[in-house]
XYZ file of C-alpha atoms in Angstrom:
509
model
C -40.923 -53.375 6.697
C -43.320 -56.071 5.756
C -42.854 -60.148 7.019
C -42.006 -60.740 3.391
C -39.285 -58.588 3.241
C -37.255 -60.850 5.308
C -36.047 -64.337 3.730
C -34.612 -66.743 6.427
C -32.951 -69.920 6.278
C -36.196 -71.253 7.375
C -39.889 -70.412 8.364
C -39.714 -70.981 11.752
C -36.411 -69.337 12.726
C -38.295 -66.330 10.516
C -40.712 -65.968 13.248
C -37.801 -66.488 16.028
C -36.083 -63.399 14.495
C -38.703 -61.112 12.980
C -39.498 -59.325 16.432
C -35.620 -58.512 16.775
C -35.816 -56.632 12.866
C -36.738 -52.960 12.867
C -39.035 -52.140 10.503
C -37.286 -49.538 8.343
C -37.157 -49.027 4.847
C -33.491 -47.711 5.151
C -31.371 -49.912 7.066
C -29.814 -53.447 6.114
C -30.599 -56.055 8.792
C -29.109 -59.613 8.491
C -28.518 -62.412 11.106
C -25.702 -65.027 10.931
C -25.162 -67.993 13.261
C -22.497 -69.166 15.507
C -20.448 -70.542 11.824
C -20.986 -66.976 10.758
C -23.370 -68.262 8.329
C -26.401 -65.858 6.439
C -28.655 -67.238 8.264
C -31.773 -64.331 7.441
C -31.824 -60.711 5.777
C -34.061 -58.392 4.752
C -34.502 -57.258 0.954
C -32.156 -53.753 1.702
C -29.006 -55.963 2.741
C -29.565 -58.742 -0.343
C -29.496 -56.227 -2.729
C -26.718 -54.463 -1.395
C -24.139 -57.098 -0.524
C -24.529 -59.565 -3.897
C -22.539 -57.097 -6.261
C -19.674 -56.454 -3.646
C -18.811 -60.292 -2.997
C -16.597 -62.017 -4.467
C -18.888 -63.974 -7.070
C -21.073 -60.847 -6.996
C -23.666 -63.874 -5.579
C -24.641 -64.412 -2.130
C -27.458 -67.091 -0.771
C -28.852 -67.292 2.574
C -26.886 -70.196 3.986
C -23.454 -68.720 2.498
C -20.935 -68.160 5.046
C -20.338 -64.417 4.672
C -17.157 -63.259 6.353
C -15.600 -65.805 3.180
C -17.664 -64.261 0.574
C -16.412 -60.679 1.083
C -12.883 -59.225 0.538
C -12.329 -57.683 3.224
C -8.855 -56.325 4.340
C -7.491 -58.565 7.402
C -7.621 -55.451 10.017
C -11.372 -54.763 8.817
C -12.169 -58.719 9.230
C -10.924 -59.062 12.479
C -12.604 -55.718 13.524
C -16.038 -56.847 11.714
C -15.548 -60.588 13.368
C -14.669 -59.185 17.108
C -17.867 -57.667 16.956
C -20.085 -60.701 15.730
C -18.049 -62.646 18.327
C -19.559 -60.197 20.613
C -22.820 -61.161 19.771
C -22.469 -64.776 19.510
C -21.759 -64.793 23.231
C -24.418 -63.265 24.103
C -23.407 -59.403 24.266
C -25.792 -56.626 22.948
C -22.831 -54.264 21.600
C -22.807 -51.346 19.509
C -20.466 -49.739 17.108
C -19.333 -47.407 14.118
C -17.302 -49.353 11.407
C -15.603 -47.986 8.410
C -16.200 -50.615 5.799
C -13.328 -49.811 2.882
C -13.398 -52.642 -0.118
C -11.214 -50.564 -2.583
C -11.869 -53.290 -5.801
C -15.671 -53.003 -5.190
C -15.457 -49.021 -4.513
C -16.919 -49.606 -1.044
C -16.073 -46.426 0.890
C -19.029 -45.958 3.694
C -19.536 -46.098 7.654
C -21.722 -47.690 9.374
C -23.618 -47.058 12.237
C -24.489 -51.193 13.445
C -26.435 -52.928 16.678
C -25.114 -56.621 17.509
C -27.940 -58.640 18.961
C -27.560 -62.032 20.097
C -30.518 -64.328 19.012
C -31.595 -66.713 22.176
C -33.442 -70.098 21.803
C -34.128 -71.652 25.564
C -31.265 -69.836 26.964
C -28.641 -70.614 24.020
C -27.253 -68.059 21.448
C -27.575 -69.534 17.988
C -26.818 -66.436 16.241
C -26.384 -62.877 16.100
C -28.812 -60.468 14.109
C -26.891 -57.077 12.864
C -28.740 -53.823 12.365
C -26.889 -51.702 9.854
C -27.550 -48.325 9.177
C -25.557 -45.714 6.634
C -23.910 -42.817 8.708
C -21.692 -42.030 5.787
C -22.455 -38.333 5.036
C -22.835 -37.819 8.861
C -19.512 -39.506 9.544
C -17.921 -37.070 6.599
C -19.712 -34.323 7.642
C -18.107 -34.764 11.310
C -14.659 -35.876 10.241
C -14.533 -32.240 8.254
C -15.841 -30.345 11.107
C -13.369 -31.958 13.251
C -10.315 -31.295 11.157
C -11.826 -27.585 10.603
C -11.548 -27.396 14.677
C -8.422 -28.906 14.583
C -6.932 -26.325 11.984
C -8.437 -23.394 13.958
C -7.169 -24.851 17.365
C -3.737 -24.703 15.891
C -4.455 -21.293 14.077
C -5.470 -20.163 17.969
C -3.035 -22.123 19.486
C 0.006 -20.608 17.160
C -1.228 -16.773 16.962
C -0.296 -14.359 19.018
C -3.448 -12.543 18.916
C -6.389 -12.732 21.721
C -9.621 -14.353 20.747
C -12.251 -13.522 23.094
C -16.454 -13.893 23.022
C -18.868 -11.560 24.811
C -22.357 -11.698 24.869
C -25.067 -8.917 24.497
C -24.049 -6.849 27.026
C -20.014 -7.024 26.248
C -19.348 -9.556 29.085
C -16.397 -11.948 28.225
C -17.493 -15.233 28.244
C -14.830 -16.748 26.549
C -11.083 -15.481 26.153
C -7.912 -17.112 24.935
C -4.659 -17.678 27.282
C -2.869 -15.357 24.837
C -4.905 -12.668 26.712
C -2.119 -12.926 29.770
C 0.660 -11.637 26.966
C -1.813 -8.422 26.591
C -2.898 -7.697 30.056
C -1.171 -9.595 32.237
C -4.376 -11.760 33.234
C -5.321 -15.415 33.212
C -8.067 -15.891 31.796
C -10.209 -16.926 34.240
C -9.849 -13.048 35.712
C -10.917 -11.918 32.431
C -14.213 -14.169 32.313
C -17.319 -12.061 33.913
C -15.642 -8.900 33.455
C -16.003 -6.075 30.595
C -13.560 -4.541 28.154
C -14.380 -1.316 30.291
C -12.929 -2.755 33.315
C -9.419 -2.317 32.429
C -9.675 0.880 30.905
C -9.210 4.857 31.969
C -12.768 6.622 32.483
C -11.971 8.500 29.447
C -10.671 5.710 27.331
C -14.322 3.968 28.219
C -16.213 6.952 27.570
C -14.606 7.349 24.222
C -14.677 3.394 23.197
C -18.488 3.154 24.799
C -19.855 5.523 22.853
C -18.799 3.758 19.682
C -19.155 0.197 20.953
C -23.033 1.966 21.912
C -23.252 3.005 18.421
C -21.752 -0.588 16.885
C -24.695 -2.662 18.549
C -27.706 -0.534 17.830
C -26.628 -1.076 13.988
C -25.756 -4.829 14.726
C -22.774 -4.060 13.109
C -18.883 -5.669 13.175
C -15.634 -4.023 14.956
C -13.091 -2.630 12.805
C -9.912 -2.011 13.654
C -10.901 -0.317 16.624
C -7.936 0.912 18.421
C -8.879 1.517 22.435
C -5.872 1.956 25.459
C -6.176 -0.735 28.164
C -4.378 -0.865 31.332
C -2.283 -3.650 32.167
C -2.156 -5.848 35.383
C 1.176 -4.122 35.794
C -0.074 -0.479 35.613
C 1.214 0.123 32.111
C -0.987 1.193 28.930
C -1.142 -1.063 26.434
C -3.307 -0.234 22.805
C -5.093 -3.022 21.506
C -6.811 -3.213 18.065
C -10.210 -4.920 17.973
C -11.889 -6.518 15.009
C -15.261 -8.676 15.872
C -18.069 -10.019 14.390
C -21.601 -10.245 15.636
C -23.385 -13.122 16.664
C -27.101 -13.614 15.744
C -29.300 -16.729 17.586
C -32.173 -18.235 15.096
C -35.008 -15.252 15.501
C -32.078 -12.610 14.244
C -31.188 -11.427 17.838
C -27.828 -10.119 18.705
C -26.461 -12.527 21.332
C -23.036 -11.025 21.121
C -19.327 -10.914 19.590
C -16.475 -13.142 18.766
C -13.556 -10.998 17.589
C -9.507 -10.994 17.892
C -7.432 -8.254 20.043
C -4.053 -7.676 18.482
C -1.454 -6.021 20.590
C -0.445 -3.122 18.569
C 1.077 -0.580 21.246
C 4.928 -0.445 19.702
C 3.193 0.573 16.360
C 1.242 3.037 18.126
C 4.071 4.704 20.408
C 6.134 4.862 17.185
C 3.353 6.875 15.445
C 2.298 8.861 18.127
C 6.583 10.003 18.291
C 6.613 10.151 14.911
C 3.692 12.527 14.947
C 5.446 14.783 17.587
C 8.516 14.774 15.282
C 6.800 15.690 12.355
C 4.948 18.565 13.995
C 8.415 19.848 15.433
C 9.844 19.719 12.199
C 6.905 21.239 10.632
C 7.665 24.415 13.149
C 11.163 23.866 12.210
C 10.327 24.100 8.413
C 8.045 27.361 9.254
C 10.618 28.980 11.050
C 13.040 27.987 8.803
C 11.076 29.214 5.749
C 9.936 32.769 7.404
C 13.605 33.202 8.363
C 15.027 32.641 4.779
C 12.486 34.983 3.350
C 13.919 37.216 5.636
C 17.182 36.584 4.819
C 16.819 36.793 0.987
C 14.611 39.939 1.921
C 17.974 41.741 3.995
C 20.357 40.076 1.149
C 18.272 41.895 -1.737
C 18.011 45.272 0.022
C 21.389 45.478 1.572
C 22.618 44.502 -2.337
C 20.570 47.590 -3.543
C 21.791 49.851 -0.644
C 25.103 48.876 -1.399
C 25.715 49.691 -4.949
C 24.034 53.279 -5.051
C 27.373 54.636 -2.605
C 29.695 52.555 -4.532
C 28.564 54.078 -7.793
C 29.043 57.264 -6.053
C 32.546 56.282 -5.040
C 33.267 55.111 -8.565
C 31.897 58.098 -10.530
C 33.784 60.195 -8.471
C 36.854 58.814 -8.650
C 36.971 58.744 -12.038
C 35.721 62.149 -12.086
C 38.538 62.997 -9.699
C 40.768 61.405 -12.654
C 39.430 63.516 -15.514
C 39.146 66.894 -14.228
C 42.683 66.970 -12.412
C 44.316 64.455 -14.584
C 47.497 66.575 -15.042
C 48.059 67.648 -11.357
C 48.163 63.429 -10.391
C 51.361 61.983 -10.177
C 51.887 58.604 -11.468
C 51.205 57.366 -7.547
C 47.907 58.963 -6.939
C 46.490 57.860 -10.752
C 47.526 53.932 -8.870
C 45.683 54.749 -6.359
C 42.557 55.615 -8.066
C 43.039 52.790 -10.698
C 43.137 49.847 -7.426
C 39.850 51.886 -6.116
C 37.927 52.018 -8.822
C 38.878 48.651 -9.767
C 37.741 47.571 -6.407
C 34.718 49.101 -6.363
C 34.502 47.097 -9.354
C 34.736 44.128 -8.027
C 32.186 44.507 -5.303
C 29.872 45.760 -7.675
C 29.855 41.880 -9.215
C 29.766 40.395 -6.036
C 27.007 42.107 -5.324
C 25.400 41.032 -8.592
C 26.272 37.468 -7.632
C 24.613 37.911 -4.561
C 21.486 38.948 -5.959
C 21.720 35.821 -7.917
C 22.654 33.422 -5.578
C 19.588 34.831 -3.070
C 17.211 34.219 -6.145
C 18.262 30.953 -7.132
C 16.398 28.743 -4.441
C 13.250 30.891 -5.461
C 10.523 28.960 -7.584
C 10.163 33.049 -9.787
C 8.953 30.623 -12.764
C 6.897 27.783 -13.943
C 8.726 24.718 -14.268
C 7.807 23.950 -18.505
C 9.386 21.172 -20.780
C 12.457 22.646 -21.302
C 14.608 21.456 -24.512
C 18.550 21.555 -23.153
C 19.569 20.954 -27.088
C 18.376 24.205 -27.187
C 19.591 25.708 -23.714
C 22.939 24.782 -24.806
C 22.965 26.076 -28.073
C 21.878 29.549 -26.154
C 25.059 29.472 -24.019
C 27.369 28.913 -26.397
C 26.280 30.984 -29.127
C 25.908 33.850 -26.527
C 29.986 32.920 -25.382
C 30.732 33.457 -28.970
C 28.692 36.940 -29.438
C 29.628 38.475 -25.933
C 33.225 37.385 -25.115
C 34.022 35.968 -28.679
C 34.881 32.845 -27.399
C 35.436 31.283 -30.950
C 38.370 28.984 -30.627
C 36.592 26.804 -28.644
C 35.469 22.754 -29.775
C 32.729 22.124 -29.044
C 31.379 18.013 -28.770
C 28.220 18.230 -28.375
C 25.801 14.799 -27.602
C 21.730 14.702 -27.573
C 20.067 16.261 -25.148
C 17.124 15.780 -23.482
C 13.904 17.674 -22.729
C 13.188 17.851 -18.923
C 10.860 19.182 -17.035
C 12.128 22.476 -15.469
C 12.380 25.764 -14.937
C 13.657 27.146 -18.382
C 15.848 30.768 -17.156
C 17.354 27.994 -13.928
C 18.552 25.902 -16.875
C 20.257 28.269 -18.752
C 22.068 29.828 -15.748
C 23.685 26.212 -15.291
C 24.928 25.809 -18.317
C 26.465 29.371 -18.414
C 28.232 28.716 -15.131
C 29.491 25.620 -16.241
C 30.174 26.430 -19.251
C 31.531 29.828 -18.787
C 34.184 28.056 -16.087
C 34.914 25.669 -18.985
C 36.457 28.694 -20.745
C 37.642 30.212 -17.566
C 39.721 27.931 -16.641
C 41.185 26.353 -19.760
C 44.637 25.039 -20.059
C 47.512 25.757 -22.690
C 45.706 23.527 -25.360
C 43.296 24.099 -26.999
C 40.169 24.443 -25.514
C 37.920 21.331 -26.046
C 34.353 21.149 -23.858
C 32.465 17.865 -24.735
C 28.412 18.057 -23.213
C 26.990 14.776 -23.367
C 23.476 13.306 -21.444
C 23.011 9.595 -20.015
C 19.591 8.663 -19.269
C 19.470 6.600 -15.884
C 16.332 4.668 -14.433
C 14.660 7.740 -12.905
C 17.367 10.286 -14.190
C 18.916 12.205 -17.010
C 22.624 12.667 -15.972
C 24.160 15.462 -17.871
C 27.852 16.250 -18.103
C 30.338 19.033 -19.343
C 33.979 18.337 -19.351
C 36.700 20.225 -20.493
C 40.388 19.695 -20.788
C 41.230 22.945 -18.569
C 43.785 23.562 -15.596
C 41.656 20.668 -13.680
C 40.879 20.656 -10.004
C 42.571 18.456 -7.195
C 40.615 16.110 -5.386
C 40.349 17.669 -1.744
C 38.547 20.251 -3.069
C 36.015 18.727 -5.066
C 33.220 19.578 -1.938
C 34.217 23.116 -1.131
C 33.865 24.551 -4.660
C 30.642 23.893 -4.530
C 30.089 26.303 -1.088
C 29.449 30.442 -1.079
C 32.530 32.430 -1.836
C 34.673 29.757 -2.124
C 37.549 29.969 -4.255
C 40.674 28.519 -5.317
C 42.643 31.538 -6.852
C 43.139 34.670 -5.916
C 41.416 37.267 -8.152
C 44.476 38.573 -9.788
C 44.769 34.886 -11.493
C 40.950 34.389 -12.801
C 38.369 36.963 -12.318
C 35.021 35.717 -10.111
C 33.160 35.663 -6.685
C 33.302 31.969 -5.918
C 29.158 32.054 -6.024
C 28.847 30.537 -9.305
C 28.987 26.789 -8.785
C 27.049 27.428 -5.425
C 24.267 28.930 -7.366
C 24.751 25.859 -10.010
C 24.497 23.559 -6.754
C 21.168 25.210 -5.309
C 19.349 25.221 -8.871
C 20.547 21.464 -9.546
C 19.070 20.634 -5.720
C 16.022 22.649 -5.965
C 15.006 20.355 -9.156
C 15.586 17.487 -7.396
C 18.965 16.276 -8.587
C 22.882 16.222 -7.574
C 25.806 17.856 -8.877
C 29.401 16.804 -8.640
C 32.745 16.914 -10.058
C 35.281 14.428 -11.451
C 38.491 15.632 -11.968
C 42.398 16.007 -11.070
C 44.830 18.945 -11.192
C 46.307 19.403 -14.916
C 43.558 16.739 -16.214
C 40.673 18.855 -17.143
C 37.046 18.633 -15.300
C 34.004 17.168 -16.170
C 31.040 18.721 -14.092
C 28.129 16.101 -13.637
C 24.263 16.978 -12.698
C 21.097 14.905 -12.389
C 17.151 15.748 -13.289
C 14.457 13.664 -12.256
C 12.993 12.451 -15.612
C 9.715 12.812 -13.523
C 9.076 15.600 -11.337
C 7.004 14.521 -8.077
């Protein structure tokens, strides 16, 4: 700043003041006298305060607290502080100077001096300097703190700082929820300290391994012993800290208590591996029993063809030295010997149908069904039968599995049938993530307390003189349906027909 920078009311209270002006090129310096007159300035505060008073004109002589619009709680605050001055107080302080209709939004940094003349005050000179961007800058950092002090202050989590050598010199008072400790024991101490030898082994070889590549935590989950004895697994994220020259000085990172999760994996783990076993043992011991089912089935019908063909041979050759009783006799043999010959078949079947013999293909049931009841009409000639047939889909199955449900269902349709006339309407819904397929009939029906048990081995609900049959058939329907991935059921009431109902995943996982 230069001597002619500075215009004063007059020369010689120029020279009075000039020592007390800083010479800067930045800051606005300005003296007023006890009337709170302009009494000198330099060229920075002229400039500045003309367009924001009221005339947009200011002279030196102009009283300035009238010249300005200031707010009345930012006049009184400016005026305190001149007041200051005026009796003869050397006072500093930071002012927010808003003047909304002149778009004045900045803080100021300002020095009150008094000015002296043999032992008087006459004035006050004002040293202004613009701490706007600072003051910003400061207010944001401060409401940044405040926001993460609340974000500390409301989480649950532990926020901790170590330095180079993984000493805590910081930690959160959330840290007594996880250990049990103030955190003033926790201060000075390691992460090591409150573990088992092996846990620190383990966790020091990677936390080793984490500061020779100057590299963050992640999720690492380490087993720390509480101040009551217990174990408690914590999972550590942190982030290095580097000083100026790129040194690692240490970590700031976040412990979350995650030991419920952990125990509930761990026992979930332990379940799954039992049930694993389970499933192995499980699996071996059906093979078996499919294995014993499909060679005692083979053992069994060589002797009862034996017992068959020589009954009948018994029949032939001394057909006319039986009386009427004997020729019984052989006819309820060989007709039993019948019948465990199909049960034995339906064993066979009913062993093989949980088996995966084929490759599941997009199988067409339009066509499945038109298989069934053609072959109805060819090998039982099943021809007064009606037939309402609806669109089918194509499914992803296996293709032989298919066709053994409808002819079970199907074949029971006809089995079964009442005094009308035989009517057996297939129809297919298509659900969200399933086809639902139906065949109902208008048959003898089936009463409600049995709808579960006809779906169970060798259960049946007439006696064999009445309708022929093992009671395997739905069972097999019922393990083919399941092995797909669906659900079969039945809807019906005695004397009211049946209507059979099955699902297929329209995707198969």
């Amino acid at each position: 700043m230069y001597k002619n920078d500075i215009v004063a009311i007059d020369d010689r209270l120029k020279e009075q003041i000039l020592d007390s002006y800083l010479f800067s090129n930045n800051d606005f310096m300005y003296s007023l006298d006890n009337s709170f007159r302009l009494i000198a300035a330099n060229q920075n505060f002229l400039k500045f305060i003309k367009p924001v008073t009221k005339n947009q004109s200011l002279q030196i002589g102009d009283q300035l607290l009238e010249s300005i619009s200031f707010s009345v709680e930012l006049e009184k605050r400016f005026k305190d502080c001149i007041v200051k001055g005026l009796k003869g107080e050397t006072y500093f302080d930071e002012i927010h100077f808003q003047i909304p209709e002149r778009e004045i939004d900045k803080w100021s940094e300002m020095l009150f001096n008094p000015i002296v003349n043999n032992d008087i005050v006459i004035g006050v000179t004002i040293i202004s300097r613009d701490i706007t961007a600072n003051k910003k800058a400061s207010l944001e950092l401060s409401d940044t703190n405040n926001r993460l002090k609340k974000i500390l202050l409301s989480s649950q989590d532990w926020i901790w700082e170590v330095d180079a050598h993984g000493i805590y010199t910081y930690c959160s008072d959330q840290i007594i929820a996880h250990l049990g400790y103030s955190s003033g024991e926790i201060i000075g101490k390691s992460p090591f300290d409150f573990m088992r030898e092996d846990e620190k082994s383990r966790v020091g070889l990677i936390f080793q391994d984490i500061i020779e590549q100057k590299a963050a935590i992640v999720d690492l989950e380490n087993w720390n012993i509480h101040k009551d004895g217990r174990e408690v697994c914590l999972q550590t994220n942190g982030y290095p800290v580097f000083d100026k020259l790129g040194e690692l000085t240490g970590f700031i990172g976040v412990d979350k208590d995650i030991t419920i999760r952990k125990r509930n994996e761990l026992e979930l783990l332990h379940v799954n591996e039992d049930l694993l076993q389970k499933t192995e043992e499980l699996t071996k011991l059906n093979s078996e029993l499919e294995r014993f089912a499909f060679v005692a089935s083979h053992d069994l019908q060589e002797p009862l063809r034996t017992v068959t063909s020589f009954l009948q041979l018994l029949e032939k050759k001394f057909s006319a030295l039986l009386e009427p009783t004997a020729k019984k006799y052989i006819e309820f043999a060989v007709n039993g010997a019948e019948r465990m010959k199909y049960l034995i078949r339906d064993l066979l079947e009913y062993s093989s149908s949980g088996k995966g013999i084929e490759d599941y293909t997009e199988v067409d049931l339009n066509q499945v069904v038109s298989d069934i009841t053609q072959l109805f009409e060819i090998t039982k000639g099943e021809t007064d039968i009606t037939y309402q047939i609806g669109k089918m889909p194509t499914v992803s199955a296996m293709n032989f599995k298919m066709h053994q449900v409808f002819q079970n269902l199907i074949g029971n349709a006809i089995k079964y049938s009442g005094p009308e006339k035989l009517k057996i309407e297939i129809a297919a819904k298509e659900l969200e993530e399933d086809w639902q397929i139906s065949v109902k009939d208008n048959g003898i029906g089936i009463e409600p307390q049995y709808h579960e048990v006809i779906f169970e081995l060798f259960n049946r609900l007439h006696n064999a003189s009445e309708y022929s049959g093992t009671g395997i058939g739905l069972a097999v329907c019922k393990k083919i349906v399941e092995m797909h991935g669906g659900k079969i059921w039945v809807q019906s009431n005695l004397n009211q027909g049946a209507e059979f109902i099955f699902t297929l995943p329209k995707n198969r996982s």
